[in-house]
Coordinates of C-alpha atoms in Angstrom, one line a residue:
M1050 CA 22.1 108.0 35.6
I1051 CA 25.0 110.5 36.2
K1052 CA 27.6 107.8 36.2
L1053 CA 26.1 106.4 33.0
N1054 CA 26.3 110.0 31.4
K1055 CA 30.0 109.9 32.1
C1056 CA 30.9 106.8 30.2
S1057 CA 32.9 107.3 26.9
F1058 CA 29.9 106.5 24.5
F1059 CA 27.5 109.1 26.1
R1060 CA 30.3 111.6 26.3
V1061 CA 30.8 111.3 22.6
V1062 CA 27.0 111.6 22.0
R1063 CA 27.0 114.8 24.1
Q1064 CA 30.0 116.3 22.2
T1065 CA 28.6 115.2 18.8
L1066 CA 25.2 116.7 19.2
S1067 CA 26.5 119.9 20.7
M1068 CA 28.8 120.5 17.7
L1069 CA 25.9 119.8 15.3
F1070 CA 23.4 122.2 17.1
P1071 CA 23.8 124.9 14.5
F1072 CA 22.8 122.6 11.6
A1073 CA 19.8 121.3 13.6
L1074 CA 18.8 124.8 14.3
L1075 CA 18.9 125.7 10.6
G1076 CA 16.7 122.8 9.7
S1077 CA 14.2 123.5 12.6
F1078 CA 13.8 127.3 11.6
S1079 CA 13.4 126.2 7.9
Q1080 CA 10.8 123.5 8.9
M1081 CA 8.9 126.1 11.1
I1082 CA 8.8 128.9 8.5
Y1083 CA 7.5 126.3 5.9
R1084 CA 4.9 124.8 8.1
A1085 CA 3.5 127.9 9.7
F1086 CA 4.0 130.5 6.8
L1087 CA 4.3 128.7 3.5
S1088 CA 2.2 125.6 3.7
Q1089 CA -1.4 125.9 2.6
N1090 CA -2.4 124.2 5.9
G1091 CA -0.2 126.6 7.9
L1092 CA -1.4 128.9 10.6
F1093 CA 0.0 132.1 9.4
Y1094 CA -0.6 131.3 5.8
N1095 CA -4.2 131.2 6.5
I1096 CA -4.4 134.0 9.1
A1097 CA -2.7 136.5 6.8
Y1098 CA -4.1 135.2 3.6
L1099 CA -0.6 134.8 2.1
G1100 CA -2.0 132.8 -0.8
D1101 CA -4.2 135.7 -2.0
W1102 CA -1.6 138.5 -2.2
V1103 CA 1.9 136.8 -2.5
P1104 CA 2.7 136.1 -6.2
D1105 CA 2.5 132.4 -7.0
W1106 CA 6.0 132.4 -8.4
L1107 CA 7.4 133.9 -5.3
M1108 CA 5.5 131.5 -3.0
R1109 CA 6.6 128.3 -5.0
D1110 CA 10.3 129.6 -4.9
L1111 CA 10.1 130.2 -1.1
Q1112 CA 8.4 126.8 -0.4
A1113 CA 11.1 125.0 -2.5
A1114 CA 13.8 126.9 -0.7
F1115 CA 12.7 126.2 2.9
I1116 CA 11.7 122.6 2.0
G1117 CA 15.1 122.1 0.5
V1118 CA 17.1 123.4 3.3
S1119 CA 15.2 121.4 6.0
R1120 CA 15.1 118.1 4.0
I1121 CA 18.9 118.3 3.1
T1122 CA 19.7 119.1 6.8
F1123 CA 17.6 116.4 8.3
N1124 CA 18.0 113.7 5.6
L1125 CA 21.8 114.0 5.5
F1126 CA 22.2 114.6 9.2
G1127 CA 23.5 111.1 9.7
I1128 CA 26.7 111.9 7.7
L1129 CA 27.5 114.8 10.1
V1130 CA 26.7 112.6 13.1
V1131 CA 29.0 109.7 12.1
Y1132 CA 31.8 112.2 11.2
A1133 CA 31.7 114.0 14.7
A1134 CA 31.2 110.8 16.6
A1135 CA 34.2 109.2 15.0
K1136 CA 36.2 112.4 15.5
Y1137 CA 35.5 112.9 19.1
T1138 CA 35.9 109.1 20.1
A1139 CA 39.4 109.2 18.4
R1140 CA 40.2 112.4 20.2
I1141 CA 39.4 110.9 23.6
Y1142 CA 42.3 108.4 22.9
H1143 CA 44.5 111.1 21.3
R1144 CA 44.3 109.6 17.8
D1145 CA 43.9 111.4 14.3
S1146 CA 40.3 112.7 14.8
Q1147 CA 40.1 114.2 11.3
L1148 CA 40.9 111.0 9.5
A1149 CA 38.7 109.0 11.8
G1150 CA 35.7 111.3 11.0
A1151 CA 36.4 111.0 7.3
T1152 CA 36.6 107.2 7.7
G1153 CA 33.3 107.3 9.5
I1154 CA 31.7 109.1 6.6
I1155 CA 33.0 106.4 4.1
V1156 CA 31.8 103.5 6.3
L1157 CA 28.3 104.8 6.8
L1158 CA 27.9 105.4 3.0
L1159 CA 29.1 101.7 2.6
I1160 CA 26.4 100.6 5.1
A1161 CA 23.8 102.7 3.3
F1162 CA 24.7 101.6 -0.2
R1163 CA 22.2 99.7 -2.2
Y1164 CA 24.3 96.7 -3.1
D1165 CA 21.3 95.0 -4.7
H1166 CA 21.3 97.8 -7.5
A1167 CA 25.0 97.9 -7.9
A1168 CA 25.3 95.4 -10.9
F1169 CA 22.3 97.0 -12.8
D1170 CA 22.4 100.6 -12.2
H1171 CA 25.3 103.0 -13.1
A1172 CA 23.9 105.6 -10.6
I1173 CA 24.8 105.3 -6.9
G1174 CA 21.9 104.4 -4.7
F1175 CA 21.7 104.7 -1.0
N1176 CA 19.2 103.7 1.7
W1177 CA 18.5 107.3 2.7
R1178 CA 16.9 106.4 6.0
L1179 CA 20.3 105.3 7.2
L1180 CA 21.7 108.8 6.4
S1181 CA 18.9 110.7 8.1
T1182 CA 17.8 111.6 11.6
Q1183 CA 15.6 108.5 11.7
S1184 CA 18.9 106.5 12.0
M1185 CA 20.9 108.7 14.2
L1186 CA 21.5 106.0 16.8
I1187 CA 23.1 103.8 14.0
A1188 CA 25.4 106.7 13.0
L1189 CA 26.4 107.3 16.5
I1190 CA 27.2 103.6 17.0
V1191 CA 29.2 103.5 13.8
G1192 CA 31.1 106.6 14.5
Y1193 CA 32.0 105.5 18.0
A1194 CA 33.1 102.1 16.6
I1195 CA 35.3 103.8 14.0
G1196 CA 36.9 105.8 16.8
Q1197 CA 37.6 102.6 18.7
V1198 CA 39.3 101.1 15.6
Y1199 CA 41.5 104.1 15.5
R1200 CA 42.2 103.8 19.2
W1201 CA 43.5 100.3 18.8
L1202 CA 45.1 100.4 15.3
G1203 CA 46.0 104.2 14.9
V1204 CA 49.0 106.1 16.0
E1205 CA 48.9 108.4 19.1
R1206 CA 48.7 112.1 18.5
N1207 CA 48.7 113.8 22.0
F1208 CA 48.3 117.5 21.3
Q1209 CA 48.4 118.2 25.1
K1210 CA 51.8 116.6 25.6
T1211 CA 53.8 117.6 22.4
R1212 CA 53.8 120.3 19.7
Q1213 CA 55.3 117.9 17.2
I1214 CA 54.1 118.4 13.7
I1215 CA 53.3 115.2 11.7
S1216 CA 53.4 115.6 7.9
V1217 CA 50.4 115.1 5.9
R1218 CA 52.0 112.1 4.1
D1219 CA 52.9 110.4 7.4
R1220 CA 49.3 111.0 8.7
S1221 CA 47.9 109.3 5.7
F1222 CA 50.2 106.2 6.1
Y1223 CA 49.3 106.0 9.9
A1224 CA 45.6 105.9 8.9
M1225 CA 45.9 103.0 6.4
K1226 CA 45.6 100.2 8.9
P1227 CA 42.4 101.6 10.8
L1228 CA 40.9 102.7 7.5
V1229 CA 41.2 99.4 5.6
T1230 CA 40.1 97.5 8.8
S1231 CA 37.1 99.8 9.1
I1232 CA 36.0 99.3 5.5
I1233 CA 36.4 95.5 5.8
L1234 CA 34.4 95.4 9.0
A1235 CA 31.8 97.7 7.5
I1236 CA 31.3 95.3 4.5
I1237 CA 31.1 92.3 6.6
F1238 CA 28.6 93.7 9.2
T1239 CA 26.5 95.2 6.4
Y1240 CA 25.9 91.6 4.9
I1241 CA 25.5 90.0 8.3
L1242 CA 23.2 92.6 9.9
N1243 CA 21.4 93.9 6.7
F1244 CA 21.3 97.5 7.9
G1245 CA 18.8 98.6 5.1
L1246 CA 16.3 96.0 6.3
L1247 CA 16.9 96.9 9.9
S1248 CA 16.3 100.5 9.3
K1249 CA 13.0 99.6 7.4
V1250 CA 11.9 97.5 10.3
L1251 CA 12.6 100.2 12.8
R1252 CA 10.9 102.8 10.7
G1253 CA 7.9 100.3 10.4
V1254 CA 7.8 99.8 14.1
Y1255 CA 7.7 103.5 14.7
S1256 CA 5.0 104.2 12.3
Q1257 CA 2.8 101.3 13.8
M1258 CA 3.5 102.8 17.2
V1259 CA 2.3 106.2 16.1
T1260 CA -0.9 104.5 14.6
V1261 CA -1.6 102.4 17.6
G1262 CA -0.9 105.1 20.1
Q1263 CA -2.7 108.0 18.4
N1264 CA -5.3 106.4 16.2
N1265 CA -7.4 104.5 18.6
Q1266 CA -10.1 105.0 21.4
G1267 CA -8.4 103.2 24.3
I1268 CA -6.6 105.3 26.9
W1269 CA -4.1 102.8 27.8
L1270 CA -3.1 102.1 24.2
T1271 CA -2.6 105.8 23.8
I1272 CA -0.4 105.8 26.9
A1273 CA 1.7 102.8 25.7
G1274 CA 2.1 104.4 22.3
T1275 CA 3.0 107.6 23.5
A1276 CA 5.8 106.2 25.9
L1277 CA 7.2 104.0 23.0
I1278 CA 7.2 106.9 20.6
T1279 CA 9.1 109.1 23.1
L1280 CA 11.6 106.3 23.7
F1281 CA 12.4 106.1 20.1
D1282 CA 12.8 109.7 19.8
W1283 CA 15.2 109.7 22.8
L1284 CA 17.1 107.0 21.1
G1285 CA 17.6 109.0 17.9
L1286 CA 15.3 106.7 15.8
G1287 CA 12.2 109.0 15.7
S1288 CA 11.0 111.2 12.7
V1289 CA 11.4 114.9 12.4
A1290 CA 8.2 115.1 10.6
N1291 CA 6.2 113.5 13.5
S1292 CA 5.4 116.8 15.4
G1293 CA 1.7 116.2 15.8
A1294 CA -0.8 113.3 16.1
V1295 CA -2.5 111.3 13.5
L1296 CA -5.9 113.0 13.2
S1297 CA -7.6 110.6 10.8
G1298 CA -9.6 107.5 10.7
G1299 CA -13.1 106.4 11.6
P1300 CA -13.1 107.7 15.3
F1301 CA -11.7 111.1 14.4
A1302 CA -14.2 111.5 11.5
S1303 CA -17.2 110.5 13.8
N1304 CA -16.1 112.9 16.5
L1305 CA -15.7 115.7 14.1
S1306 CA -19.0 115.0 12.2
Y1307 CA -20.9 114.9 15.5
A1308 CA -19.3 118.3 16.7
L1309 CA -20.2 119.9 13.5
Q1310 CA -23.7 118.7 13.4
H1311 CA -24.4 119.6 17.0
G1312 CA -22.2 122.7 17.2
S1313 CA -20.6 121.4 20.3
A1314 CA -17.7 119.0 21.3
W1315 CA -19.6 117.7 24.3
N1316 CA -21.0 114.1 24.2
I1317 CA -18.9 113.1 21.0
P1318 CA -19.0 109.4 20.4
H1319 CA -15.2 108.8 21.0
P1320 CA -14.1 111.3 23.7
F1321 CA -10.8 109.5 24.5
F1322 CA -9.5 109.4 20.9
G1323 CA -5.8 109.0 21.2
G1324 CA -4.8 111.5 18.5
S1325 CA -6.9 114.3 20.1
L1326 CA -5.7 113.6 23.6
Y1327 CA -2.0 113.5 22.5
N1328 CA -2.2 116.6 20.1
S1329 CA -4.1 118.7 22.6
F1330 CA -2.5 118.0 25.8
A1331 CA 0.9 116.2 25.4
N1332 CA 2.3 118.0 22.4
F1333 CA 3.9 121.2 23.8
G1334 CA 6.9 121.5 21.6
G1335 CA 6.7 118.0 20.1
N1336 CA 7.2 114.6 21.7
G1337 CA 8.4 114.8 25.3
L1338 CA 6.9 118.2 26.1
I1339 CA 10.2 119.9 24.9
L1340 CA 8.7 123.5 25.1
A1341 CA 8.0 123.0 28.9
L1342 CA 11.6 121.9 29.3
T1343 CA 12.9 125.0 27.3
V1344 CA 10.9 127.3 29.6
A1345 CA 12.2 125.5 32.7
I1346 CA 15.7 126.0 31.5
I1347 CA 15.1 129.7 30.8
I1348 CA 13.6 130.2 34.3
T1349 CA 15.9 128.0 36.4
S1350 CA 19.3 127.1 34.6
R1351 CA 22.4 129.0 35.7
T1352 CA 24.5 127.5 32.8
K1353 CA 25.2 130.1 30.1
G1354 CA 25.4 127.4 27.3
Q1355 CA 22.0 126.0 28.2
H1356 CA 20.4 129.5 28.5
Q1357 CA 21.7 130.3 25.0
I1358 CA 20.3 127.1 23.5
A1359 CA 17.1 127.5 25.1
R1360 CA 16.7 131.2 23.8
W1361 CA 17.7 130.1 20.2
T1362 CA 15.2 127.2 20.2
L1363 CA 12.3 128.7 21.9
V1364 CA 10.6 130.1 18.7
P1365 CA 10.9 127.0 16.6
T1366 CA 10.0 124.8 19.6
L1367 CA 6.9 127.0 20.3
F1368 CA 5.6 125.9 16.8
N1369 CA 6.4 122.4 17.3
S1370 CA 9.7 122.2 15.3
E1371 CA 11.7 120.9 18.3
Y1372 CA 14.5 119.0 16.8
A1373 CA 17.1 121.7 17.5
A1374 CA 16.2 121.6 21.1
M1375 CA 16.6 117.8 21.1
V1376 CA 20.0 118.1 19.7
G1377 CA 21.2 121.2 21.5
F1378 CA 20.5 120.5 25.2
P1379 CA 21.0 117.5 24.2
I1380 CA 18.1 115.3 24.9
I1381 CA 18.8 112.5 22.5
M1382 CA 20.6 109.8 24.4
N1383 CA 20.8 111.7 27.5
P1384 CA 20.0 109.5 30.5
L1385 CA 19.2 112.6 32.8
Y1386 CA 16.3 113.5 30.5
L1387 CA 14.7 110.1 29.8
L1388 CA 12.6 109.9 32.9
P1389 CA 10.8 113.3 32.5
I1390 CA 10.3 113.2 28.9
Q1391 CA 8.8 109.7 29.2
L1392 CA 6.5 110.2 32.2
L1393 CA 5.2 113.8 31.8
P1394 CA 3.3 113.3 28.5
I1395 CA 1.8 110.2 30.0
M1396 CA 0.8 112.3 33.2
N1397 CA -0.7 115.0 31.0
I1398 CA -2.9 112.5 28.9
I1399 CA -4.1 110.8 32.2
I1400 CA -5.1 114.2 33.8
A1401 CA -6.7 115.4 30.6
A1402 CA -8.7 112.1 30.2
G1403 CA -9.8 112.3 33.8
A1404 CA -10.8 116.0 33.3
I1405 CA -12.9 114.9 30.2
A1406 CA -14.4 112.1 32.0
L1407 CA -15.6 114.3 34.8
H1408 CA -16.9 116.8 32.3
I1409 CA -14.6 119.5 33.6
I1410 CA -13.6 120.3 29.9
P1411 CA -15.0 119.2 26.6
P1412 CA -13.0 116.9 24.2
T1413 CA -11.1 118.4 21.4
P1414 CA -12.4 117.0 18.2
Y1415 CA -11.6 119.7 15.8
P1416 CA -8.5 119.9 13.4
V1417 CA -5.9 122.5 13.8
L1418 CA -3.6 124.3 11.4
M1419 CA 0.0 123.4 11.1
G1420 CA 2.4 125.6 13.2
T1421 CA -0.2 126.2 15.9
P1422 CA 1.6 126.8 19.2
G1423 CA 1.5 123.7 21.5
P1424 CA -0.3 125.2 24.4
L1425 CA -3.0 126.7 22.0
I1426 CA -3.7 123.5 20.2
S1427 CA -6.4 122.4 22.5
F1428 CA -8.1 125.8 22.6
V1429 CA -8.4 125.7 18.7
A1430 CA -9.4 122.1 18.7
S1431 CA -12.2 122.6 21.1
N1432 CA -13.5 125.5 19.0
G1433 CA -12.4 128.2 21.3
N1434 CA -13.4 126.9 24.7
W1435 CA -11.9 129.1 27.4
W1436 CA -11.9 126.5 30.1
V1437 CA -10.0 124.2 27.9
L1438 CA -7.3 127.0 27.4
V1439 CA -7.1 127.7 31.2
F1440 CA -6.8 124.0 31.8
T1441 CA -4.1 123.6 29.3
L1442 CA -2.1 126.5 30.5
A1443 CA -2.3 125.1 34.0
L1444 CA -1.1 121.7 32.8
F1445 CA 1.8 123.4 31.0
V1446 CA 2.7 125.2 34.2
L1447 CA 2.7 121.9 36.0
D1448 CA 5.0 120.5 33.4
V1449 CA 7.4 123.3 33.6
W1450 CA 7.5 122.9 37.5
C1451 CA 8.1 119.2 37.1
F1452 CA 11.0 119.8 34.9
I1453 CA 12.9 122.2 37.2
P1454 CA 14.4 119.6 39.4
F1455 CA 15.9 117.8 36.4
V1456 CA 17.2 121.1 35.1
K1457 CA 19.0 121.7 38.3
I1458 CA 20.6 118.2 38.1
I1459 CA 21.8 119.0 34.6
D1460 CA 23.2 122.3 35.8
H1461 CA 25.2 120.5 38.4
F1462 CA 26.4 117.9 35.9
D1463 CA 27.5 120.7 33.4
Q1464 CA 29.5 122.4 36.2
E1465 CA 31.4 119.1 36.6
L1466 CA 32.0 118.9 33.0
S1467 CA 33.4 122.3 32.8
L1468 CA 36.2 121.1 35.2
D1469 CA 36.8 117.9 33.2
S1470 CA 39.9 118.3 31.0
S1471 CA 38.7 115.5 28.9
E1472 CA 35.9 117.7 27.5
V1473 CA 38.3 120.3 26.2
D1474 CA 38.6 120.8 22.5
Y1475 CA 42.3 120.5 21.8
Y1476 CA 42.1 122.4 18.6
A1477 CA 40.3 125.4 20.1
K1478 CA 42.4 128.5 20.7
K1479 CA 42.0 130.2 23.9

């Protein structure tokens, strides 16, 4: 895993996501504030009765502002990703990183362009999924490929060996060959691979996995769905909006109706409903138990950068807006984190299902408000059962403990990176 993390592609991914962390943090805070404070289904919106005393015009303006910030940040995140990925790939090989990044943006826009509407609509239309967080893997691959084009066709600009100043005009001429080649390749591959259809298919597969994994009554389907959802999130193909389970459908309605009629969650008809199991016991900070990882880093890590990111992302991750943590640590496309974020949610679901089967704790059939902290979801969903709260907190402590060895491995890896000259930003002033 460590050797794999040192290859050029994963180095570019790590550098790209680290640079874009502030944008992801801004989007996560905006998403958290809207969900918890401004949405009518939000936790603090209902606790503080904000709808009763905040003027309607102010509430609408605040909702529009925070929705706008989060949607623009996440729905155009792919543009930032392709720019940074192309930039850092070109920089590895001492090529013109700024023009490589600009070329990456043009190429991604060409890939996302709606060619089927070009002849009939004067407005420019794009397949917006290809520009958002849902297609980050595609943006990373495109950016890396553009950097490789500049590697082979561009002119070397080694800032470590020379202080020679190249004029802007010369830079533009040197970039013509890789720029034209990149555009031609983008058009060819767009027609061959049909990226728009590919993105639609991937999104459909992801939605189907969410439905199968969280809207069923079988424990094994829940486990399989959870594993695949987490894998897609690790690959950068997940949805930022998918911070909770699908609490709908016949089984959920039957469970809720029974619990309301009998005043108890015991003996509901579908005690192993996938959505309830996942939402209550495997959703501590979104998919992959990111909140447990954040706490493990705060407790264990000796790396200053990891500590800073953990402290900045703790609050939004607590309220299940975890994307900043996914980008900042980074978790996306990081081989060292793949194993724990895959296995620990499955472990939680199996332990929780066993506890329910043995009648140690009741099931959790009740709905919860948006923005409810992950470790408290089961407590609310069980209508305030204290044994469920104690069980969930013990499970959370176990998750933190299981993440600690991986955090130590990451610390060791980061110390090696700090001594690697290839990780230095040549433009940074020291």
